Amino acid sequence: MHTRNTTVIASAAVVAALLTLTACGGGENPTVGGIGSGAEAGSGTGTDGGPHEGTLENPTKNGGVNGSAPKDGTAFQKLPKAGTMAAAARFINGYTPCDPVSPKPKNGGPSSGPDTRFGPAYSVTETGYCGRRGITTIVLIKDPKAFQTAFKAETDAKSGGNPNQGIVVGQDFAMGSESSDAMSALLRPQAGLLMLNCHPDFNPPSGFRKEPALVKGCVLTDYYED
């Protein structure tokens, strides 16, 4: 009888351990590549916002940020990928206030960042707005090469302008903001985003990144000057 009870207790311990492992994202086939939650940055929730999201505590859960990025991939392939507007906003909120995200600007006015003026050529599927010190605009992108092509055409059509500005991009989302602090925050190494710059006169100081983008004449960089 003593032996049987010992066996039952041992079996229960194994089951409990397996449940704990599963709850922590363990298992033989974990999904990778998802986005960080803004729970630690004031989102007010520790739950996932969608099927493709992870959390700041476990960014690879449900396929989180950079989880599946190839170590030897290009700069673009290593960028975070969101999948949903909620995921993109939660990720951004981890580095600069972006909670909550809304389909329309809070003040009802236009944004100086990327907005609904992006037509079909940009391959934008959804637009969201957030931010506290100036409007931050987020767009989801279906075809990143089409987006970069349209952004370059827009840059080429402008005369002059600041050669050190652009738009902050992930693989399938982009953000611009009225707040230069918000832009700079997303270009920190911890965030892993880069700025798409298509200005012909762009020439960053030494030590900053200048990686090939998907379109000739554009680069991905961590240098930004307002």
mmCIF file of C-alpha atoms in Angstrom:
data_model
loop_
_atom_site.group_PDB
_atom_site.id
_atom_site.type_symbol
_atom_site.label_atom_id
_atom_site.label_comp_id
_atom_site.label_asym_id
_atom_site.label_seq_id
_atom_site.Cartn_x
_atom_site.Cartn_y
_atom_site.Cartn_z
ATOM 1 C CA MET A 1 0.000 0.000 0.000
ATOM 2 C CA HIS A 2 2.845 2.328 0.836
ATOM 3 C CA THR A 3 4.439 1.599 -2.544
ATOM 4 C CA ARG A 4 1.179 2.316 -4.414
ATOM 5 C CA ASN A 5 0.714 5.687 -2.650
ATOM 6 C CA THR A 6 4.283 6.640 -3.417
ATOM 7 C CA THR A 7 3.682 5.854 -7.097
ATOM 8 C CA VAL A 8 0.504 7.967 -7.191
ATOM 9 C CA ILE A 9 2.258 10.902 -5.540
ATOM 10 C CA ALA A 10 5.178 10.651 -7.967
ATOM 11 C CA SER A 11 2.815 10.542 -10.950
ATOM 12 C CA ALA A 12 0.957 13.622 -9.733
ATOM 13 C CA ALA A 13 4.248 15.473 -9.389
ATOM 14 C CA VAL A 14 5.163 14.649 -12.989
ATOM 15 C CA VAL A 15 1.785 15.896 -14.281
ATOM 16 C CA ALA A 16 2.126 19.121 -12.297
ATOM 17 C CA ALA A 17 5.592 19.659 -13.719
ATOM 18 C CA LEU A 18 4.317 19.162 -17.271
ATOM 19 C CA LEU A 19 1.473 21.646 -16.735
ATOM 20 C CA THR A 20 3.930 24.205 -15.384
ATOM 21 C CA LEU A 21 6.207 23.677 -18.386
ATOM 22 C CA THR A 22 3.313 24.119 -20.806
ATOM 23 C CA ALA A 23 2.135 27.283 -19.066
ATOM 24 C CA CYS A 24 5.641 28.706 -19.435
ATOM 25 C CA GLY A 25 5.734 28.092 -23.172
ATOM 26 C CA GLY A 26 7.580 24.764 -23.005
ATOM 27 C CA GLY A 27 6.958 21.667 -25.081
ATOM 28 C CA GLU A 28 8.530 19.930 -28.013
ATOM 29 C CA ASN A 29 7.245 22.321 -30.677
ATOM 30 C CA PRO A 30 7.063 25.891 -29.339
ATOM 31 C CA THR A 31 5.961 28.577 -31.774
ATOM 32 C CA VAL A 32 8.283 31.497 -32.316
ATOM 33 C CA GLY A 33 8.311 34.871 -33.969
ATOM 34 C CA GLY A 34 5.593 36.918 -32.021
ATOM 35 C CA ILE A 35 5.358 40.422 -30.602
ATOM 36 C CA GLY A 36 5.921 41.833 -27.109
ATOM 37 C CA SER A 37 3.054 42.856 -24.868
ATOM 38 C CA GLY A 38 2.878 46.303 -23.331
ATOM 39 C CA ALA A 39 1.931 44.912 -19.916
ATOM 40 C CA GLU A 40 5.012 46.379 -18.294
ATOM 41 C CA ALA A 41 4.604 49.708 -20.080
ATOM 42 C CA GLY A 42 1.135 50.631 -18.863
ATOM 43 C CA SER A 43 -1.164 48.551 -21.073
ATOM 44 C CA GLY A 44 -3.018 47.412 -17.962
ATOM 45 C CA THR A 45 -3.129 43.776 -19.027
ATOM 46 C CA GLY A 46 -0.831 40.799 -19.054
ATOM 47 C CA THR A 47 -2.905 38.844 -21.557
ATOM 48 C CA ASP A 48 -2.264 38.352 -25.237
ATOM 49 C CA GLY A 49 -4.053 40.709 -27.603
ATOM 50 C CA GLY A 50 -4.243 38.249 -30.482
ATOM 51 C CA PRO A 51 -3.229 34.821 -31.766
ATOM 52 C CA HIS A 52 0.143 36.029 -33.067
ATOM 53 C CA GLU A 53 1.272 37.878 -29.940
ATOM 54 C CA GLY A 54 3.660 37.082 -27.133
ATOM 55 C CA THR A 55 4.364 38.997 -23.953
ATOM 56 C CA LEU A 56 7.261 41.067 -22.678
ATOM 57 C CA GLU A 57 7.951 38.280 -20.211
ATOM 58 C CA ASN A 58 7.826 35.599 -22.921
ATOM 59 C CA PRO A 59 8.239 37.336 -26.323
ATOM 60 C CA THR A 60 8.343 34.063 -28.281
ATOM 61 C CA LYS A 61 4.960 32.872 -26.974
ATOM 62 C CA ASN A 62 2.441 32.511 -29.811
ATOM 63 C CA GLY A 63 5.165 33.653 -32.205
ATOM 64 C CA GLY A 64 6.756 36.818 -30.736
ATOM 65 C CA VAL A 65 9.349 39.403 -31.757
ATOM 66 C CA ASN A 66 12.346 38.123 -33.686
ATOM 67 C CA GLY A 67 11.778 34.584 -32.459
ATOM 68 C CA SER A 68 12.096 33.138 -35.947
ATOM 69 C CA ALA A 69 14.513 35.674 -37.416
ATOM 70 C CA PRO A 70 17.460 33.933 -39.090
ATOM 71 C CA LYS A 71 20.758 34.677 -37.385
ATOM 72 C CA ASP A 72 22.413 35.147 -40.759
ATOM 73 C CA GLY A 73 19.445 36.975 -42.306
ATOM 74 C CA THR A 74 19.423 40.465 -43.772
ATOM 75 C CA ALA A 75 18.732 43.522 -41.652
ATOM 76 C CA PHE A 76 15.126 43.514 -42.901
ATOM 77 C CA GLN A 77 14.612 39.811 -42.088
ATOM 78 C CA LYS A 78 15.711 40.458 -38.513
ATOM 79 C CA LEU A 79 13.145 43.214 -37.921
ATOM 80 C CA PRO A 80 10.178 42.520 -35.596
ATOM 81 C CA LYS A 81 6.965 41.278 -37.209
ATOM 82 C CA ALA A 82 3.575 42.089 -35.690
ATOM 83 C CA GLY A 83 0.721 40.367 -37.525
ATOM 84 C CA THR A 84 -1.987 42.530 -35.924
ATOM 85 C CA MET A 85 -2.496 46.173 -34.970
ATOM 86 C CA ALA A 86 -2.843 45.155 -31.323
ATOM 87 C CA ALA A 87 0.509 43.398 -31.453
ATOM 88 C CA ALA A 88 2.260 46.342 -33.116
ATOM 89 C CA ALA A 89 0.815 48.794 -30.574
ATOM 90 C CA ARG A 90 1.753 46.592 -27.621
ATOM 91 C CA PHE A 91 5.295 46.274 -28.919
ATOM 92 C CA ILE A 92 5.643 50.026 -29.439
ATOM 93 C CA ASN A 93 4.144 50.644 -25.989
ATOM 94 C CA GLY A 94 7.035 48.696 -24.528
ATOM 95 C CA TYR A 95 9.382 51.534 -25.520
ATOM 96 C CA THR A 96 7.237 54.661 -25.809
ATOM 97 C CA PRO A 97 3.623 55.377 -24.677
ATOM 98 C CA CYS A 98 1.140 53.881 -27.153
ATOM 99 C CA ASP A 99 -1.852 52.783 -25.127
ATOM 100 C CA PRO A 100 -4.568 52.502 -26.142
ATOM 101 C CA VAL A 101 -4.449 52.367 -29.937
ATOM 102 C CA SER A 102 -7.434 53.787 -31.826
ATOM 103 C CA PRO A 103 -8.674 53.731 -35.443
ATOM 104 C CA LYS A 104 -8.865 57.555 -35.305
ATOM 105 C CA PRO A 105 -6.648 60.248 -33.706
ATOM 106 C CA LYS A 106 -7.881 61.199 -30.234
ATOM 107 C CA ASN A 107 -8.140 64.885 -31.090
ATOM 108 C CA GLY A 108 -9.878 64.154 -34.388
ATOM 109 C CA GLY A 109 -7.180 65.966 -36.359
ATOM 110 C CA PRO A 110 -4.694 64.715 -38.925
ATOM 111 C CA SER A 111 -1.320 63.284 -37.975
ATOM 112 C CA SER A 112 1.986 64.620 -39.234
ATOM 113 C CA GLY A 113 3.255 61.051 -39.401
ATOM 114 C CA PRO A 114 2.063 58.329 -41.775
ATOM 115 C CA ASP A 115 -1.721 58.441 -42.062
ATOM 116 C CA THR A 116 -4.678 57.544 -44.242
ATOM 117 C CA ARG A 117 -3.149 59.424 -47.161
ATOM 118 C CA PHE A 118 -1.277 56.181 -47.810
ATOM 119 C CA GLY A 119 -3.092 54.803 -50.816
ATOM 120 C CA PRO A 120 -3.166 51.331 -52.396
ATOM 121 C CA ALA A 121 0.388 51.741 -53.723
ATOM 122 C CA TYR A 122 1.693 51.580 -50.147
ATOM 123 C CA SER A 123 0.015 48.217 -49.479
ATOM 124 C CA VAL A 124 -1.289 49.497 -46.124
ATOM 125 C CA THR A 125 -4.105 47.377 -44.710
ATOM 126 C CA GLU A 126 -4.844 49.144 -41.418
ATOM 127 C CA THR A 127 -4.013 52.386 -39.612
ATOM 128 C CA GLY A 128 -3.972 53.041 -35.869
ATOM 129 C CA TYR A 129 -3.221 56.056 -33.682
ATOM 130 C CA CYS A 130 -1.828 56.347 -30.177
ATOM 131 C CA GLY A 131 0.582 58.443 -28.096
ATOM 132 C CA ARG A 132 0.431 61.073 -25.362
ATOM 133 C CA ARG A 133 2.986 63.701 -26.388
ATOM 134 C CA GLY A 134 1.955 64.004 -30.010
ATOM 135 C CA ILE A 135 0.181 61.544 -32.254
ATOM 136 C CA THR A 136 1.946 58.316 -33.159
ATOM 137 C CA THR A 137 0.616 56.611 -36.273
ATOM 138 C CA ILE A 138 0.995 52.890 -36.962
ATOM 139 C CA VAL A 139 0.294 51.210 -40.283
ATOM 140 C CA LEU A 140 0.138 47.511 -41.067
ATOM 141 C CA ILE A 141 1.782 46.535 -44.355
ATOM 142 C CA LYS A 142 0.846 43.647 -46.616
ATOM 143 C CA ASP A 143 3.696 43.956 -49.140
ATOM 144 C CA PRO A 144 6.815 45.551 -47.608
ATOM 145 C CA LYS A 145 8.584 45.966 -50.955
ATOM 146 C CA ALA A 146 5.585 47.821 -52.396
ATOM 147 C CA PHE A 147 5.527 50.024 -49.295
ATOM 148 C CA GLN A 148 9.217 50.866 -49.623
ATOM 149 C CA THR A 149 8.838 51.530 -53.358
ATOM 150 C CA ALA A 150 5.980 53.977 -52.726
ATOM 151 C CA PHE A 151 7.870 55.636 -49.869
ATOM 152 C CA LYS A 152 10.900 56.153 -52.120
ATOM 153 C CA ALA A 153 8.703 57.641 -54.852
ATOM 154 C CA GLU A 154 7.239 60.048 -52.268
ATOM 155 C CA THR A 155 10.740 61.035 -51.115
ATOM 156 C CA ASP A 156 11.925 61.547 -54.696
ATOM 157 C CA ALA A 157 8.913 63.755 -55.413
ATOM 158 C CA LYS A 158 9.836 66.111 -52.586
ATOM 159 C CA SER A 159 12.509 68.727 -53.103
ATOM 160 C CA GLY A 160 15.042 69.149 -50.317
ATOM 161 C CA GLY A 161 13.823 68.144 -46.919
ATOM 162 C CA ASN A 162 15.703 66.743 -43.939
ATOM 163 C CA PRO A 163 18.003 63.953 -45.207
ATOM 164 C CA ASN A 164 18.119 62.402 -41.724
ATOM 165 C CA GLN A 165 14.420 61.590 -41.428
ATOM 166 C CA GLY A 166 12.337 58.673 -42.580
ATOM 167 C CA ILE A 167 9.830 56.204 -41.197
ATOM 168 C CA VAL A 168 10.447 53.552 -38.533
ATOM 169 C CA VAL A 169 9.713 50.057 -39.860
ATOM 170 C CA GLY A 170 9.322 46.444 -38.840
ATOM 171 C CA GLN A 171 8.737 43.652 -41.344
ATOM 172 C CA ASP A 172 4.993 44.210 -41.609
ATOM 173 C CA PHE A 173 4.339 47.499 -39.824
ATOM 174 C CA ALA A 174 5.651 51.057 -39.721
ATOM 175 C CA MET A 175 5.299 53.994 -37.384
ATOM 176 C CA GLY A 176 5.792 57.730 -37.482
ATOM 177 C CA SER A 177 5.191 60.266 -34.734
ATOM 178 C CA GLU A 178 4.866 63.949 -34.002
ATOM 179 C CA SER A 179 7.160 63.197 -31.057
ATOM 180 C CA SER A 180 10.844 62.935 -31.930
ATOM 181 C CA ASP A 181 11.377 61.182 -28.581
ATOM 182 C CA ALA A 182 8.983 58.422 -29.654
ATOM 183 C CA MET A 183 10.834 57.983 -32.940
ATOM 184 C CA SER A 184 14.204 57.821 -31.212
ATOM 185 C CA ALA A 185 12.947 55.340 -28.600
ATOM 186 C CA LEU A 186 12.003 52.821 -31.288
ATOM 187 C CA LEU A 187 15.477 53.032 -32.854
ATOM 188 C CA ARG A 188 17.289 51.940 -29.708
ATOM 189 C CA PRO A 189 19.012 48.545 -30.000
ATOM 190 C CA GLN A 190 16.600 47.033 -27.446
ATOM 191 C CA ALA A 191 13.626 47.725 -29.709
ATOM 192 C CA GLY A 192 15.179 46.248 -32.824
ATOM 193 C CA LEU A 193 13.396 48.532 -35.297
ATOM 194 C CA LEU A 194 15.170 50.561 -37.979
ATOM 195 C CA MET A 195 14.330 53.673 -39.974
ATOM 196 C CA LEU A 196 13.641 53.463 -43.690
ATOM 197 C CA ASN A 197 15.508 56.381 -45.270
ATOM 198 C CA CYS A 198 15.312 56.985 -49.031
ATOM 199 C CA HIS A 199 16.834 60.470 -49.148
ATOM 200 C CA PRO A 200 19.652 60.691 -51.728
ATOM 201 C CA ASP A 201 21.737 62.935 -49.433
ATOM 202 C CA PHE A 202 21.537 60.710 -46.364
ATOM 203 C CA ASN A 203 25.025 60.239 -44.906
ATOM 204 C CA PRO A 204 25.020 59.258 -41.217
ATOM 205 C CA PRO A 205 28.015 59.742 -38.927
ATOM 206 C CA SER A 206 30.402 56.817 -38.605
ATOM 207 C CA GLY A 207 29.251 54.011 -36.326
ATOM 208 C CA PHE A 208 25.578 54.146 -37.302
ATOM 209 C CA ARG A 209 23.948 51.423 -39.382
ATOM 210 C CA LYS A 210 23.264 51.846 -43.078
ATOM 211 C CA GLU A 211 21.861 48.516 -44.258
ATOM 212 C CA PRO A 212 20.324 47.729 -47.658
ATOM 213 C CA ALA A 213 16.530 48.010 -47.764
ATOM 214 C CA LEU A 214 14.264 46.061 -50.142
ATOM 215 C CA VAL A 215 14.364 48.870 -52.707
ATOM 216 C CA LYS A 216 17.435 50.324 -54.394
ATOM 217 C CA GLY A 217 18.125 53.844 -53.173
ATOM 218 C CA CYS A 218 16.744 53.199 -49.676
ATOM 219 C CA VAL A 219 18.553 52.062 -46.555
ATOM 220 C CA LEU A 220 17.669 50.827 -43.066
ATOM 221 C CA THR A 221 19.395 52.818 -40.358
ATOM 222 C CA ASP A 222 19.414 53.509 -36.631
ATOM 223 C CA TYR A 223 20.326 57.159 -37.193
ATOM 224 C CA TYR A 224 17.663 59.823 -36.923
ATOM 225 C CA GLU A 225 17.811 63.585 -36.460
ATOM 226 C CA ASP A 226 14.700 65.725 -36.151
#
